[in-house]
Amino acid sequence: MDKSGSGCGSKKENTDKGRSLIDLVFSWSFGDALNESLYKGQVKKIPETFKSSSEYLHSFVAPLIEETHADLLSGMKRVSQAPSRQLDSVTRDKRYKPPKDLIYKIVLKRDSKKSDLATYQPQSGDLVTLTDVRPKCTSDLNRSKMSYLLAYVQGVKEDPDELFIRSSKPIMIEEDMQRKENISQQKPTFFFVFLINMTTNIRIWKALHPDPKGGNLNMINKVVQMNGADEEDCPMCLSEKKSGTVLPFNSKGLNDSQEAAIISCINTQACHHQNTVKLVWGPPGTGKTRTVGSLLFALLRMKCGAITCAPTNIAVVEVASRLMSLVKGTLKYDTYGFGDIVLFGNGKRMKIDDHEDLLDVFLDYRVEILDKCFSPYCGWRTSLVSMIDFLEDPERQYSQYLANRELENQKTEEENCDENLKGKDSTNHKLEGKNCDVNLKNKKSKNSWRKVINETLKQKETKKKHVASKTENRLKPDEKQGTHGAFLEKKNAQEAGAETCKEDPITLQEFIKKRFCVFYERLKFCVVNLYTHLPTHLVSLELVKTMMIALDLLGSLETLLNRPKSDKGLKIALNDTETESEIGHFAKLRVARKHCLQRLKSLPLSFPVPEFSEKIIIKNFCLDNACLLFCTASSSFKLNPKRTVPLELLVIDEAAQLRECESTIPFQLPGLRHAVLIGDEHQLPAMTQSKSSGQAEFARSLFERLVLLGQKKQLLNVQYRMHPAISSFPNKEFYDGKILDAPNVKDRSHEKHFLHGSMYGTYSFINVTCGKEQFDHLHSRKNMVEVAVVCKLVANLFKEFTGTRQRVCIGVISPYKAQVHAIQEKLENKYSECADSGFTVSVRSVDGFQGGEEDVIIISTVRCNINGSIGFLSNHQRANVALTRARHCLWILGNEATFIKSGSVWKKLVTDARRRGCFYDADEDKHLAQAITTALFELKQFDSLMSMDSPLFKEAKWRVCLSNDFKKSVASIKNPELLKQILNLLEKLSSGWRQTPEQKNHRKNKQIAVGGSSGLLEVYPVNGSLNLLWSVDVIKENSHFIQILTVWDMLPSLDLPKVAKNLEALFGKYTVNKMIHCKCKCLEGNLVVPMRWPMKDCLMQSVGREDDIMSRSFASLSLANKSSASHADSKVRSRGKWRLKQLDCSQNRDQ
């Protein structure tokens, strides 16, 4: 095994271990990178058991390399859509040492046309390619001018447009630029194109190559040795145990299985005899996150060092939010205790701005706050000393203020200008002190401070080169710095004065009020944030109470200072000597000042923290001293191996979604003794890019492997999410009926109806028969008919919402990305503005919805084919996730025939839905039927539209045949309203409706009628400009002749005569017998129904015999089932109910 690289070694070793994977990627040629079979046959299946930790770790190496290769290949295929930036300059860094250390400093050009959010900002770990063109296809990466070149982003400077890269080849950009400038004076253009981010893979690589001397492999050895025969609890702990474990908090709201799981984990944490890995099985809706939050709350109360990891930032945020909801309101004093909790990671991916409740524990926010609290210019020590000095002798500072004004008045504008050029090295100090007070001024609440700091973090994300100069320009031109003391005196005078030197000086009373307010706000900011953000073992509760008493006293003093008084009376009150002339108000002021000074002097000037000279020191301090840490498994790599508070317990939430190789990162944390894995192997595992890696079980989690080995799981057996009608099938199919429905979901109030009709009850399978699978440009499937049905359902829900104002959250799920995108495009954010009013729509893939839930879930399954092929939809884990997201209503869209033939879990679902009376055809709802018909027309799927299953002809009596000319005419129509009019007319004609003689005569009077001798051609108006040309025809079917409708075309009135002439020529070729059969009409009330004749009878040529044939005809050709046709036929024979009317050509010509 390669011994280079570990998360626990020296910095140099860490770098070497990480770069070995980068070197491997750099070694791939352009052809290698595009070769999908580069590692074919080299990726072996990861076994379930191992002989040693070395074998265990090594088993992941080849699949990781293959997965990295597949990631790169995928990035190269998508390069035309990849984010990119143009280079401004490239220079060699001082660390540049060929042939491997090809380190360059890159400066990216800013695009003034793009917003900061739309601009690609490279991050450490990005693997990019340098090209001389903005690539439009993969081959552009290997053009002759600049052959295939990769670069790895090693670091980003404070200015995000300046970064350091390590290149796979020497970059001759500088020389090329100089040469071309000498010749053409034109600078060549180069692009910096993102491919993938390798951070997580590099961290896994390092974890797979640990330092044999300094690493902690105790937990790795434990998972290697585990099997189903392992004892659940430590025998020694059981022998020492005298009484049952009591939870250190009120367990009200937890069910028995949740409480048992928490107690079991707490007992595990207390064991010092052996390393333990505990499995907690949390099926959908069973309160898994609540259980994890309660466990962590108990650990916080016990001051146990623990780290909580999850596969994604979103999952980390969810469990952290759950803990904070339990912690708030239970602390001994306000937010005292938050300093023991740290959440760290990528704030953008965590969407931390949407979680204000987490800002107090978010690391980046905490670092900014503590940086201000310990600032030498406006931090705790400075503010405390300044307030004490001020209260002891405010008159002296007032005198200094007046003296400074006098000096300023003596200076000329020229001198002021000279002074502004001095002290450039102190600009940052001035800026810090100034901005500190600007930020704190009038910030009366902690929420205001939080917003200020959070805004600062946002600004740092989009920081540009010109920010510093702009900030400097905000400084007043007369601000200058001499010694630190002089600077404070002058600065304080300016804060208190707030007027120019040319104005009259403020009075003593005004000076004292303003100066006091500045110092008071600084102290208030520091006190609240120090007890919030420092760990409790460094700030005692007694000290917190003392600081708050001091603030209360200062608040009382501020009230007294704000009361009207004269300067003379104020001087008397500020004098420590009591006088006979002192009146009550001034006496109170003097006493309050005295008490404030006593309390302030009792406070410590410093705290037992290191010197915070840099923010990285503050960050490390927070991470090292926290009791509970939250981060992704990958980010746990950042933790210092030499922590102040040891981490003894690892909790992995969503453990079944975390690749086992990635779990090796937190499993090697120093001091770690136990691990608790919470997950559900029946839900989706992690994704893999490579098929070979997937087949090698690279996506398998440690949780799943231990379950396969028979390791015992602690089951959470009560679900609180789904209505019993929704939970019934997945509980039976995936969990063997082990999950109980909680009282809340069985309550009648949990049954909600958001639309009218039995189809839209709690649980429905809606059969969409006319769908058609299509592929998008990325070879992902979509079904536009199902898209239309989904959009109509959402529209109907919104219409109902506007009437009832009943809040509803809708989730639309599909297993295919193309379907997700198609639905999103159709919805076009139509309902995004309604989110605040209580109507929300979320469209995501099954993978993207894992862990989520909504009131109504609509599943679009997409698959519709005659083979019963459903691809990865047959995966039980994917089906389970999709079917368990709904709280109140679950509506599943799919094709019954496809699922029945698939023989998969979906066949069982359809059968179950039919058995339970929850099966419906989509076209049973007229709104859905219309949506399906419109979609088929828009997609030009006329074969599907004319099929027996088409909702357009669900109630039709006539079979309709569309000519190619008509299909072409419809294909050219873009107006959806016109399409609807055409559909409505076809639907009416197929149902037997015909124009009345009066309507035909009206059109004749308008000179729209067409001439012709056959009398077969019919022209019906679609709207004011277009007309539908159709006729009755006769075709052979089996042993009968039947009447059908043939739609010839759709034309404007001016084009009718020419086309009619051509059609009359066609009709002229009909035999007399066929003509007669075409013009025969059978009436059913006001409707005309098609006729059919046995072929043997139709061969007779006698007209009289023909009449006899017609009298014995079948009633109609129905698109319904055979029993309906037989019933109609029996009515004709028994009662002679049908009236058969044969009209000659002259009578029918104008009808």
PDB file of C-alpha atoms in Angstrom, residues 618-627 639-647:
ATOM      1  CA  ILE A 618     -10.115  32.194  15.852  1.00  0.00           C
ATOM      2  CA  LYS A 619     -11.499  29.509  13.546  1.00  0.00           C
ATOM      3  CA  ASN A 620      -9.215  26.822  14.937  1.00  0.00           C
ATOM      4  CA  PHE A 621      -9.983  27.949  18.481  1.00  0.00           C
ATOM      5  CA  CYS A 622     -13.731  27.547  17.908  1.00  0.00           C
ATOM      6  CA  LEU A 623     -13.326  24.113  16.324  1.00  0.00           C
ATOM      7  CA  ASP A 624     -10.949  22.867  19.017  1.00  0.00           C
ATOM      8  CA  ASN A 625     -13.098  23.942  21.965  1.00  0.00           C
ATOM      9  CA  ALA A 626     -16.629  23.073  20.786  1.00  0.00           C
ATOM     10  CA  CYS A 627     -18.521  20.259  22.456  1.00  0.00           C
ATOM     11  CA  LEU A 639     -10.378  19.189  12.214  1.00  0.00           C
ATOM     12  CA  ASN A 640      -7.201  19.583  14.217  1.00  0.00           C
ATOM     13  CA  PRO A 641      -5.927  16.253  15.561  1.00  0.00           C
ATOM     14  CA  LYS A 642      -4.860  17.950  18.824  1.00  0.00           C
ATOM     15  CA  ARG A 643      -8.166  19.203  20.155  1.00  0.00           C
ATOM     16  CA  THR A 644      -8.825  20.863  23.492  1.00  0.00           C
ATOM     17  CA  VAL A 645     -12.138  19.010  23.856  1.00  0.00           C
ATOM     18  CA  PRO A 646     -11.693  15.397  22.670  1.00  0.00           C
ATOM     19  CA  LEU A 647     -14.278  13.983  20.281  1.00  0.00           C
TER      20      LEU A 647
END
